[in-house]
C-alpha cells in the first residue's frame, strides 16, 4: 500500500493557502489557534485513562450521572447561562437564538409535560421533527426525566418509521403537522403508541391521542429535578444507517457523556468562543452526539440549519453566523466540490478554523480540494452508531495523511487483525477491531441480544465490520466494509481506493464500486459513476477514465467496466449503498431498502 503525502494540520498550512482566485473575496488567511485542546498526542495517548476524564463531568451523589444535566443544567452555574446554546436557522434563513438558560427552562417544561402524560424512566419517546428548536429541547427533556430518546430523521418514509417505532415500542412521538401524515399511515400498526405530540398543530384538527406541543408546555413549571440516572441507564436508542442491511437499534447510556465530552474537546477542538455547526441531522448518531450532547457538554454554541443542502445556502450559514468549526460528511463535501469553486469564492468563509468529516471514507482528492478552496485541511474521523463516539481521528495536533482516518484517540486501542483476532503487520489488510471498554460503547441492540453478541465474536475485541490497514506510524486507512471486499484474480481490493482514484478524474463527481462475478478472474471491478457538471457520457470519456485510473492503481485494481448513472443509491444519511448497486447489477433481491434515499 502506498502512503499518501502528509498534509500538515495545526498551524503549518499557510504555504498551501491559495491566492485570491475570484473577485469578491479577500485572500484566504487562516487563523490557526495557538494551542489545541489536545496538544501532545503521544504523551496523552500513553498516559490517559478514562478515570482521568471524570473530573470533566458533573456527577450526582453515588456516581449517578445524567447526560442532559451535563449538557445544559450545569451551565447555569458555570458562567454560561446567558451564552447562546443554539443558533437555530430555519429553511428561509431566519435565525432564532436560545441561551443555555432558555434551553433549560423550555426543556424542563417539556419534561414536566411528559411526566404528566405518564412517561417514566425507561419509556421510549421518539422525536420526528425537522431541525427546529423543539427537536433539541425535547431531546434534552426526554433525557432529563430518564426516558429514552429516539431521534428519527424527518425524511423517513412510513416503512422506515414503522420499523423503528414498532421495534422500540415507542409510547410518544413528537412531530409536526407536515410529518404527521406519514405517522397516520402506520398508526394502526403501533399498539404501544399512546400519544402524538404535534409542534405547531392546528388545534381544531387534533385527532384521537393527538396533543398540541404548545398547549402541553404552557403552564408547566420551568423547575424540574433532573432524574438521577445510573451511568448504565439508557439515554438514547438510535438505528444504524442501514447501509449493509436492516438497521440495528443501538442502545446507548448516560455514561456515554464522558466519551462525548472528551472527544468533542479533543477532535472538534471546541472552545468557548467557537460557533460550531454540525450538518448531520440528530436522526443519525453524529447529529445526536456531536450536534447536541458533546458540544453542549463543553458549553459550546451550536448551529442548526433546517434547510436542505445547496452550496450557496450552506456557505451563507457559515458567513452569517461566523461558523468557526464545521463538522460535515464526505457526501456533502463531494457535492460542494461538484458545485464548483466559484460559489466558494463568492463567500468569505474566513471565520472557519477547523473542518471535519465523518460517515464514509473521505477521498484524498476532497482533502486536497478543501486545502485549495478553504485553505484548511479536512479532518476525517472514524466511528459508528455502535461506538457512540469518535474512536479514530485526525486530531488537530497531528499532521493529516489525506485518505487516512487518523490515529486512535487516547483511551482507545484499535487494531487490524486476521480471522483469529491476531494483529497483522503494518501495511496488511485485515479487520478493524477495538478493545472493548471505551465509555460510549453500545450496551446492547434493542430486543436483539444475539445481534449484540455478534460484535464480540472475535474474543477480546469489538468487531466493527470494516476492513482497514495500519501504517508504520499508527495511521489507520479504511479499505471498505467487510462485505464489500472485491476478490479479483486472487487480489483483495477495497472499493474505496478505486472510488478515490475515479473521483480524481475531472469528469467524475461520484463513484461506487462493486465486484462483479467473472468466470476467469473470480470477480471483476465494476464502477458506477456520476459525471461532474458539464460532462456527457461517451465511449471516449469512459476509456479515458479507465486509462486514468489504471495509472493510479495497481494493474488488477482498475475498473474493467464503468457505467454512468444519474445518481448513486444512497442511504438517507448520504452513504453509497454498494449492496444495492450489486443487487441491481446481478438481478438479485435488494434486501432491506427502508433506508434508501428516495428524492
Ligand atoms: P448499517 O450498520 O446499518 O449497515 P452504517 O454502518 O452505515 O449502517 P453508521 O453507524 O451510520 O451505519 O456508520 C458507520 C460506518 O460508516 C462505519 O462502519 C464505516 O463503514 C463508515 N464510516 C464512518 N466514518 C468513516 C470514515 N471516516 N471513513 C470510512 N468509513 C467511515
Ligand atoms: Mg454499520
Tab-separated table of N, CA and C in Angstrom, residues 251-398:
chain	number	residue	atom	x	y	z
A	251	UNK	N	-28.422	0.746	21.596
A	251	UNK	CA	-28.766	1.360	22.875
A	251	UNK	C	-27.525	1.990	23.505
A	252	UNK	N	-27.630	3.270	23.814
A	252	UNK	CA	-26.546	3.991	24.485
A	252	UNK	C	-27.017	4.498	25.846
A	253	UNK	N	-26.066	4.728	26.739
A	253	UNK	CA	-26.406	5.048	28.133
A	253	UNK	C	-25.863	6.416	28.552
A	254	UNK	N	-26.269	6.840	29.755
A	254	UNK	CA	-25.860	8.169	30.238
A	254	UNK	C	-24.346	8.285	30.427
A	255	UNK	N	-23.670	7.159	30.745
A	255	UNK	CA	-22.211	7.226	30.919
A	255	UNK	C	-21.505	7.627	29.625
A	256	UNK	N	-22.197	7.506	28.491
A	256	UNK	CA	-21.607	7.912	27.209
A	256	UNK	C	-21.109	9.354	27.251
A	257	UNK	N	-21.712	10.163	28.086
A	257	UNK	CA	-21.407	11.598	28.084
A	257	UNK	C	-19.909	11.861	28.309
A	258	UNK	N	-19.256	10.954	29.020
A	258	UNK	CA	-17.796	11.131	29.236
A	258	UNK	C	-17.077	11.084	27.887
A	259	UNK	N	-17.479	10.110	27.076
A	259	UNK	CA	-16.871	9.978	25.746
A	259	UNK	C	-17.258	11.135	24.839
A	260	UNK	N	-18.544	11.534	24.912
A	260	UNK	CA	-18.991	12.673	24.090
A	260	UNK	C	-18.144	13.907	24.431
A	261	UNK	N	-17.991	14.113	25.725
A	261	UNK	CA	-17.332	15.337	26.191
A	261	UNK	C	-15.860	15.369	25.757
A	262	UNK	N	-15.152	14.291	26.028
A	262	UNK	CA	-13.706	14.309	25.764
A	262	UNK	C	-13.385	14.330	24.269
A	263	UNK	N	-14.154	13.560	23.488
A	263	UNK	CA	-13.843	13.536	22.052
A	263	UNK	C	-14.199	14.873	21.405
A	264	UNK	N	-15.284	15.481	21.879
A	264	UNK	CA	-15.635	16.799	21.348
A	264	UNK	C	-14.505	17.781	21.635
A	265	UNK	N	-13.996	17.681	22.833
A	265	UNK	CA	-12.925	18.587	23.241
A	265	UNK	C	-11.660	18.364	22.399
A	266	UNK	N	-11.304	17.102	22.222
A	266	UNK	CA	-10.057	16.799	21.507
A	266	UNK	C	-10.196	16.928	19.994
A	267	UNK	N	-11.234	16.284	19.440
A	267	UNK	CA	-11.300	16.142	17.984
A	267	UNK	C	-11.927	17.385	17.344
A	268	UNK	N	-13.056	17.831	17.916
A	268	UNK	CA	-13.682	19.045	17.374
A	268	UNK	C	-12.939	20.277	17.871
A	269	UNK	N	-12.200	20.106	18.963
A	269	UNK	CA	-11.328	21.159	19.485
A	269	UNK	C	-12.128	22.415	19.866
A	270	UNK	N	-13.331	22.206	20.411
A	270	UNK	CA	-14.196	23.364	20.695
A	270	UNK	C	-13.739	24.173	21.903
A	271	UNK	N	-13.822	25.485	21.766
A	271	UNK	CA	-13.525	26.420	22.880
A	271	UNK	C	-14.739	27.299	23.098
A	272	UNK	N	-14.646	28.114	24.116
A	272	UNK	CA	-15.792	28.939	24.472
A	272	UNK	C	-16.197	29.953	23.407
A	273	UNK	N	-15.255	30.403	22.597
A	273	UNK	CA	-15.628	31.426	21.618
A	273	UNK	C	-15.975	30.829	20.253
A	274	UNK	N	-16.091	29.514	20.176
A	274	UNK	CA	-16.412	28.908	18.884
A	274	UNK	C	-17.903	28.981	18.566
A	275	UNK	N	-18.186	29.068	17.267
A	275	UNK	CA	-19.548	28.880	16.761
A	275	UNK	C	-19.444	27.606	15.933
A	276	UNK	N	-20.166	26.606	16.365
A	276	UNK	CA	-19.937	25.267	15.839
A	276	UNK	C	-21.153	24.763	15.081
A	277	UNK	N	-20.913	24.279	13.867
A	277	UNK	CA	-22.018	23.754	13.056
A	277	UNK	C	-21.755	22.304	12.672
A	278	UNK	N	-22.645	21.438	13.140
A	278	UNK	CA	-22.615	20.029	12.742
A	278	UNK	C	-23.762	19.862	11.752
A	279	UNK	N	-23.450	19.509	10.515
A	279	UNK	CA	-24.505	19.477	9.496
A	279	UNK	C	-25.361	18.215	9.587
A	280	UNK	N	-24.935	17.246	10.393
A	280	UNK	CA	-25.694	15.989	10.468
A	280	UNK	C	-27.007	16.188	11.213
A	281	UNK	N	-28.027	15.501	10.768
A	281	UNK	CA	-29.318	15.542	11.453
A	281	UNK	C	-29.231	14.649	12.696
A	282	UNK	N	-29.867	15.069	13.805
A	282	UNK	CA	-29.846	14.208	15.001
A	282	UNK	C	-30.501	12.845	14.785
A	283	UNK	N	-31.152	12.626	13.647
A	283	UNK	CA	-31.653	11.294	13.310
A	283	UNK	C	-30.522	10.314	13.029
A	284	UNK	N	-29.305	10.828	12.905
A	284	UNK	CA	-28.096	9.996	12.746
A	284	UNK	C	-27.209	10.265	13.940
A	285	UNK	N	-26.370	9.294	14.247
A	285	UNK	CA	-25.624	9.390	15.503
A	285	UNK	C	-24.750	10.645	15.581
A	286	UNK	N	-24.206	11.069	14.459
A	286	UNK	CA	-23.351	12.263	14.503
A	286	UNK	C	-24.159	13.475	14.972
A	287	UNK	N	-25.393	13.573	14.487
A	287	UNK	CA	-26.228	14.717	14.863
A	287	UNK	C	-26.662	14.689	16.319
A	288	UNK	N	-26.810	13.515	16.892
A	288	UNK	CA	-27.177	13.439	18.309
A	288	UNK	C	-25.954	13.667	19.201
A	289	UNK	N	-24.879	12.948	18.909
A	289	UNK	CA	-23.705	13.027	19.800
A	289	UNK	C	-22.941	14.331	19.606
A	290	UNK	N	-22.677	14.692	18.320
A	290	UNK	CA	-21.859	15.893	18.093
A	290	UNK	C	-22.680	17.091	17.641
A	291	UNK	N	-24.023	16.915	17.588
A	291	UNK	CA	-24.892	18.065	17.316
A	291	UNK	C	-25.582	18.527	18.586
A	292	UNK	N	-25.581	17.672	19.635
A	292	UNK	CA	-26.272	18.046	20.872
A	292	UNK	C	-25.372	17.795	22.100
A	293	UNK	N	-25.202	16.541	22.483
A	293	UNK	CA	-24.606	16.258	23.799
A	293	UNK	C	-23.135	16.678	23.921
A	294	UNK	N	-22.313	16.301	22.939
A	294	UNK	CA	-20.878	16.615	23.050
A	294	UNK	C	-20.603	18.107	23.115
A	295	UNK	N	-21.109	18.876	22.130
A	295	UNK	CA	-20.807	20.307	22.163
A	295	UNK	C	-21.438	21.011	23.355
A	296	UNK	N	-22.655	20.651	23.704
A	296	UNK	CA	-23.284	21.325	24.850
A	296	UNK	C	-22.605	20.943	26.165
A	297	UNK	N	-22.158	19.718	26.271
A	297	UNK	CA	-21.427	19.356	27.491
A	297	UNK	C	-20.198	20.249	27.641
A	298	UNK	N	-19.621	20.639	26.505
A	298	UNK	CA	-18.462	21.546	26.524
A	298	UNK	C	-18.877	23.016	26.566
A	299	UNK	N	-20.180	23.276	26.663
A	299	UNK	CA	-20.661	24.657	26.760
A	299	UNK	C	-20.519	25.445	25.470
A	300	UNK	N	-20.525	24.759	24.320
A	300	UNK	CA	-20.313	25.449	23.040
A	300	UNK	C	-21.624	25.957	22.445
A	301	UNK	N	-21.527	26.964	21.590
A	301	UNK	CA	-22.681	27.466	20.833
A	301	UNK	C	-22.842	26.627	19.576
A	302	UNK	N	-24.028	26.052	19.431
A	302	UNK	CA	-24.294	25.117	18.338
A	302	UNK	C	-25.189	25.784	17.288
A	303	UNK	N	-24.897	25.517	16.024
A	303	UNK	CA	-25.750	25.996	14.936
A	303	UNK	C	-26.560	24.813	14.403
A	304	UNK	N	-27.862	25.031	14.188
A	304	UNK	CA	-28.625	24.010	13.464
A	304	UNK	C	-29.276	24.696	12.270
A	305	UNK	N	-29.326	23.978	11.160
A	305	UNK	CA	-29.880	24.559	9.941
A	305	UNK	C	-30.956	23.634	9.410
A	306	UNK	N	-32.162	24.178	9.316
A	306	UNK	CA	-33.310	23.358	8.922
A	306	UNK	C	-33.358	23.112	7.418
A	307	UNK	N	-32.733	24.001	6.669
A	307	UNK	CA	-32.864	23.934	5.206
A	307	UNK	C	-32.152	22.747	4.602
A	308	UNK	N	-32.434	22.513	3.356
A	308	UNK	CA	-31.802	21.412	2.644
A	308	UNK	C	-30.436	21.848	2.128
A	309	UNK	N	-29.728	20.860	1.585
A	309	UNK	CA	-28.391	21.163	1.080
A	309	UNK	C	-28.439	21.983	-0.202
A	310	UNK	N	-27.744	23.062	-0.250
A	310	UNK	CA	-27.264	23.620	-1.512
A	310	UNK	C	-26.078	24.499	-1.167
A	311	UNK	N	-25.097	24.505	-2.051
A	311	UNK	CA	-23.799	25.060	-1.689
A	311	UNK	C	-23.917	26.501	-1.196
A	312	UNK	N	-24.638	27.336	-1.950
A	312	UNK	CA	-24.697	28.756	-1.581
A	312	UNK	C	-25.362	28.946	-0.216
A	313	UNK	N	-26.430	28.194	0.059
A	313	UNK	CA	-27.103	28.352	1.359
A	313	UNK	C	-26.204	27.922	2.503
A	314	UNK	N	-25.464	26.845	2.273
A	314	UNK	CA	-24.567	26.385	3.341
A	314	UNK	C	-23.472	27.426	3.616
A	315	UNK	N	-22.878	27.928	2.551
A	315	UNK	CA	-21.802	28.917	2.758
A	315	UNK	C	-22.368	30.180	3.420
A	316	UNK	N	-23.623	30.470	3.111
A	316	UNK	CA	-24.255	31.640	3.713
A	316	UNK	C	-24.410	31.446	5.231
A	317	UNK	N	-24.789	30.238	5.625
A	317	UNK	CA	-24.900	29.952	7.063
A	317	UNK	C	-23.549	30.197	7.739
A	318	UNK	N	-22.501	29.715	7.112
A	318	UNK	CA	-21.158	29.877	7.698
A	318	UNK	C	-20.817	31.362	7.835
A	319	UNK	N	-21.084	32.118	6.769
A	319	UNK	CA	-20.726	33.537	6.792
A	319	UNK	C	-21.587	34.324	7.773
A	320	UNK	N	-22.911	34.070	7.747
A	320	UNK	CA	-23.790	34.904	8.583
A	320	UNK	C	-23.582	34.646	10.059
A	321	UNK	N	-23.341	33.393	10.417
A	321	UNK	CA	-23.164	33.105	11.851
A	321	UNK	C	-21.699	33.056	12.257
A	322	UNK	N	-20.833	33.261	11.298
A	322	UNK	CA	-19.381	33.230	11.548
A	322	UNK	C	-18.974	31.902	12.195
A	323	UNK	N	-19.382	30.840	11.512
A	323	UNK	CA	-19.068	29.494	11.992
A	323	UNK	C	-17.553	29.303	12.004
A	324	UNK	N	-17.052	28.776	13.112
A	324	UNK	CA	-15.604	28.570	13.226
A	324	UNK	C	-15.230	27.099	13.051
A	325	UNK	N	-16.082	26.214	13.568
A	325	UNK	CA	-15.799	24.776	13.479
A	325	UNK	C	-16.970	24.116	12.751
A	326	UNK	N	-16.641	23.323	11.750
A	326	UNK	CA	-17.654	22.804	10.829
A	326	UNK	C	-17.453	21.306	10.673
A	327	UNK	N	-18.472	20.545	11.086
A	327	UNK	CA	-18.379	19.072	11.047
A	327	UNK	C	-19.379	18.578	10.013
A	328	UNK	N	-18.895	17.953	8.950
A	328	UNK	CA	-19.794	17.541	7.884
A	328	UNK	C	-19.406	16.158	7.371
A	329	UNK	N	-19.876	15.812	6.180
A	329	UNK	CA	-19.723	14.434	5.711
A	329	UNK	C	-19.148	14.410	4.294
A	330	UNK	N	-18.488	13.306	3.921
A	330	UNK	CA	-17.900	13.217	2.581
A	330	UNK	C	-18.911	13.474	1.475
A	331	UNK	N	-20.137	12.952	1.634
A	331	UNK	CA	-21.112	13.130	0.559
A	331	UNK	C	-21.407	14.617	0.354
A	332	UNK	N	-21.509	15.370	1.445
A	332	UNK	CA	-21.745	16.814	1.336
A	332	UNK	C	-20.525	17.489	0.708
A	333	UNK	N	-19.352	17.075	1.128
A	333	UNK	CA	-18.136	17.700	0.595
A	333	UNK	C	-17.977	17.405	-0.893
A	334	UNK	N	-18.357	16.178	-1.285
A	334	UNK	CA	-18.280	15.868	-2.727
A	334	UNK	C	-19.291	16.715	-3.503
A	335	UNK	N	-20.458	16.929	-2.887
A	335	UNK	CA	-21.448	17.775	-3.578
A	335	UNK	C	-20.968	19.223	-3.640
A	336	UNK	N	-20.297	19.671	-2.603
A	336	UNK	CA	-19.758	21.036	-2.613
A	336	UNK	C	-18.677	21.164	-3.689
A	337	UNK	N	-17.896	20.104	-3.811
A	337	UNK	CA	-16.843	20.105	-4.823
A	337	UNK	C	-17.476	20.148	-6.212
A	338	UNK	N	-18.578	19.396	-6.354
A	338	UNK	CA	-19.287	19.353	-7.633
A	338	UNK	C	-19.892	20.729	-7.948
A	339	UNK	N	-20.309	21.427	-6.904
A	339	UNK	CA	-20.909	22.756	-7.116
A	339	UNK	C	-19.861	23.752	-7.631
A	340	UNK	N	-18.602	23.424	-7.433
A	340	UNK	CA	-17.547	24.228	-8.054
A	340	UNK	C	-16.885	25.238	-7.130
A	341	UNK	N	-15.797	25.818	-7.637
A	341	UNK	CA	-15.001	26.748	-6.834
A	341	UNK	C	-15.610	28.147	-6.794
A	342	UNK	N	-16.298	28.530	-7.869
A	342	UNK	CA	-16.806	29.904	-7.933
A	342	UNK	C	-17.679	30.240	-6.739
A	343	UNK	N	-18.597	29.321	-6.419
A	343	UNK	CA	-19.522	29.593	-5.321
A	343	UNK	C	-18.765	29.695	-3.982
A	344	UNK	N	-17.655	29.004	-3.877
A	344	UNK	CA	-16.835	29.134	-2.657
A	344	UNK	C	-16.315	30.568	-2.567
A	345	UNK	N	-15.760	31.031	-3.692
A	345	UNK	CA	-15.094	32.339	-3.660
A	345	UNK	C	-16.071	33.513	-3.619
A	346	UNK	N	-17.350	33.197	-3.853
A	346	UNK	CA	-18.352	34.265	-3.694
A	346	UNK	C	-18.658	34.509	-2.222
A	347	UNK	N	-18.133	33.645	-1.361
A	347	UNK	CA	-18.369	33.804	0.081
A	347	UNK	C	-17.045	34.052	0.785
A	348	UNK	N	-17.160	34.575	1.992
A	348	UNK	CA	-15.936	34.882	2.714
A	348	UNK	C	-15.348	33.620	3.349
A	349	UNK	N	-16.131	32.964	4.190
A	349	UNK	CA	-15.743	31.733	4.891
A	349	UNK	C	-14.508	31.925	5.776
A	350	UNK	N	-14.127	33.175	6.019
A	350	UNK	CA	-12.876	33.340	6.763
A	350	UNK	C	-13.050	33.189	8.271
A	351	UNK	N	-14.264	32.907	8.715
A	351	UNK	CA	-14.430	32.588	10.138
A	351	UNK	C	-13.971	31.162	10.436
A	352	UNK	N	-14.005	30.291	9.414
A	352	UNK	CA	-13.686	28.865	9.643
A	352	UNK	C	-12.257	28.679	10.132
A	353	UNK	N	-12.099	27.815	11.129
A	353	UNK	CA	-10.746	27.492	11.557
A	353	UNK	C	-10.491	25.984	11.613
A	354	UNK	N	-11.594	25.187	11.588
A	354	UNK	CA	-11.405	23.736	11.733
A	354	UNK	C	-12.551	23.028	11.016
A	355	UNK	N	-12.211	22.112	10.102
A	355	UNK	CA	-13.238	21.382	9.335
A	355	UNK	C	-13.047	19.881	9.564
A	356	UNK	N	-14.177	19.199	9.734
A	356	UNK	CA	-14.111	17.755	9.982
A	356	UNK	C	-15.131	17.017	9.133
A	357	UNK	N	-14.868	15.729	8.968
A	357	UNK	CA	-15.751	14.903	8.144
A	357	UNK	C	-15.874	13.516	8.751
A	358	UNK	N	-17.049	12.932	8.611
A	358	UNK	CA	-17.270	11.564	9.087
A	358	UNK	C	-18.383	10.896	8.314
A	359	UNK	N	-18.429	9.576	8.381
A	359	UNK	CA	-19.585	8.832	7.884
A	359	UNK	C	-19.280	7.901	6.743
A	360	UNK	N	-18.310	8.270	5.951
A	360	UNK	CA	-17.885	7.472	4.811
A	360	UNK	C	-16.412	7.787	4.625
A	361	UNK	N	-15.727	6.992	3.803
A	361	UNK	CA	-14.334	7.374	3.552
A	361	UNK	C	-14.260	8.730	2.850
A	362	UNK	N	-13.269	9.481	3.240
A	362	UNK	CA	-13.082	10.813	2.659
A	362	UNK	C	-11.990	10.710	1.596
A	363	UNK	N	-12.378	10.877	0.354
A	363	UNK	CA	-11.416	10.712	-0.738
A	363	UNK	C	-10.309	11.752	-0.630
A	364	UNK	N	-9.040	11.324	-0.814
A	364	UNK	CA	-7.923	12.279	-0.726
A	364	UNK	C	-8.123	13.496	-1.622
A	365	UNK	N	-8.766	13.269	-2.774
A	365	UNK	CA	-8.995	14.377	-3.702
A	365	UNK	C	-9.824	15.479	-3.025
A	366	UNK	N	-10.760	15.054	-2.184
A	366	UNK	CA	-11.609	16.032	-1.499
A	366	UNK	C	-10.771	16.815	-0.472
A	367	UNK	N	-9.863	16.125	0.192
A	367	UNK	CA	-8.987	16.811	1.154
A	367	UNK	C	-8.141	17.859	0.427
A	368	UNK	N	-7.610	17.458	-0.723
A	368	UNK	CA	-6.769	18.390	-1.482
A	368	UNK	C	-7.595	19.578	-1.979
A	369	UNK	N	-8.809	19.282	-2.413
A	369	UNK	CA	-9.688	20.374	-2.873
A	369	UNK	C	-10.002	21.314	-1.695
A	370	UNK	N	-10.244	20.733	-0.531
A	370	UNK	CA	-10.522	21.550	0.653
A	370	UNK	C	-9.365	22.481	0.974
A	371	UNK	N	-8.151	21.949	0.843
A	371	UNK	CA	-6.965	22.783	1.079
A	371	UNK	C	-6.936	23.946	0.102
A	372	UNK	N	-7.314	23.651	-1.121
A	372	UNK	CA	-7.256	24.683	-2.165
A	372	UNK	C	-8.305	25.767	-1.928
A	373	UNK	N	-9.548	25.356	-1.699
A	373	UNK	CA	-10.605	26.369	-1.683
A	373	UNK	C	-10.905	26.922	-0.291
A	374	UNK	N	-10.722	26.110	0.755
A	374	UNK	CA	-10.990	26.611	2.110
A	374	UNK	C	-9.685	27.027	2.806
A	375	UNK	N	-8.566	26.570	2.236
A	375	UNK	CA	-7.282	26.880	2.877
A	375	UNK	C	-7.094	26.116	4.163
A	376	UNK	N	-7.875	25.045	4.347
A	376	UNK	CA	-7.811	24.266	5.589
A	376	UNK	C	-7.830	22.780	5.267
A	377	UNK	N	-7.119	22.001	6.047
A	377	UNK	CA	-7.236	20.551	5.855
A	377	UNK	C	-8.573	20.062	6.426
A	378	UNK	N	-9.152	19.037	5.817
A	378	UNK	CA	-10.391	18.469	6.360
A	378	UNK	C	-9.995	17.259	7.203
A	379	UNK	N	-10.456	17.260	8.443
A	379	UNK	CA	-10.046	16.225	9.390
A	379	UNK	C	-11.050	15.080	9.392
A	380	UNK	N	-10.647	13.983	8.771
A	380	UNK	CA	-11.505	12.798	8.748
A	380	UNK	C	-11.441	12.105	10.111
A	381	UNK	N	-12.550	11.486	10.494
A	381	UNK	CA	-12.526	10.654	11.696
A	381	UNK	C	-13.495	9.511	11.529
A	382	UNK	N	-13.216	8.442	12.265
A	382	UNK	CA	-13.985	7.200	12.089
A	382	UNK	C	-14.682	6.798	13.376
A	383	UNK	N	-15.929	6.447	13.223
A	383	UNK	CA	-16.690	5.832	14.322
A	383	UNK	C	-17.984	5.314	13.754
A	384	UNK	N	-18.836	4.767	14.610
A	384	UNK	CA	-20.077	4.130	14.158
A	384	UNK	C	-21.187	4.433	15.159
A	385	UNK	N	-22.429	4.190	14.731
A	385	UNK	CA	-23.541	4.335	15.666
A	385	UNK	C	-23.238	3.501	16.921
A	386	UNK	N	-22.697	2.321	16.697
A	386	UNK	CA	-22.430	1.408	17.804
A	386	UNK	C	-21.329	1.916	18.735
A	387	UNK	N	-20.331	2.596	18.190
A	387	UNK	CA	-19.209	3.013	19.049
A	387	UNK	C	-19.581	4.246	19.871
A	388	UNK	N	-20.597	4.981	19.437
A	388	UNK	CA	-21.140	6.088	20.231
A	388	UNK	C	-20.251	7.309	20.358
A	389	UNK	N	-19.054	7.241	19.872
A	389	UNK	CA	-18.141	8.402	19.886
A	389	UNK	C	-17.032	8.136	18.870
A	390	UNK	N	-16.335	9.195	18.514
A	390	UNK	CA	-15.207	9.045	17.593
A	390	UNK	C	-14.143	8.174	18.261
A	391	UNK	N	-13.576	7.243	17.494
A	391	UNK	CA	-12.535	6.375	18.057
A	391	UNK	C	-11.186	6.586	17.373
A	392	UNK	N	-11.242	6.882	16.079
A	392	UNK	CA	-10.005	7.112	15.315
A	392	UNK	C	-10.173	8.469	14.650
A	393	UNK	N	-9.167	9.309	14.754
A	393	UNK	CA	-9.368	10.659	14.223
A	393	UNK	C	-8.063	11.315	13.811
A	394	UNK	N	-8.193	12.212	12.862
A	394	UNK	CA	-7.113	13.140	12.543
A	394	UNK	C	-7.260	14.303	13.518
A	395	UNK	N	-6.446	14.269	14.541
A	395	UNK	CA	-6.522	15.326	15.559
A	395	UNK	C	-5.863	16.588	15.033
A	396	UNK	N	-6.310	17.742	15.532
A	396	UNK	CA	-5.691	18.981	15.047
A	396	UNK	C	-4.191	19.049	15.332
A	397	UNK	N	-3.722	18.307	16.346
A	397	UNK	CA	-2.296	18.403	16.682
A	397	UNK	C	-1.423	17.469	15.843
A	398	UNK	N	-2.034	16.587	15.061
A	398	UNK	CA	-1.243	15.658	14.241
A	398	UNK	C	-1.324	16.035	12.768
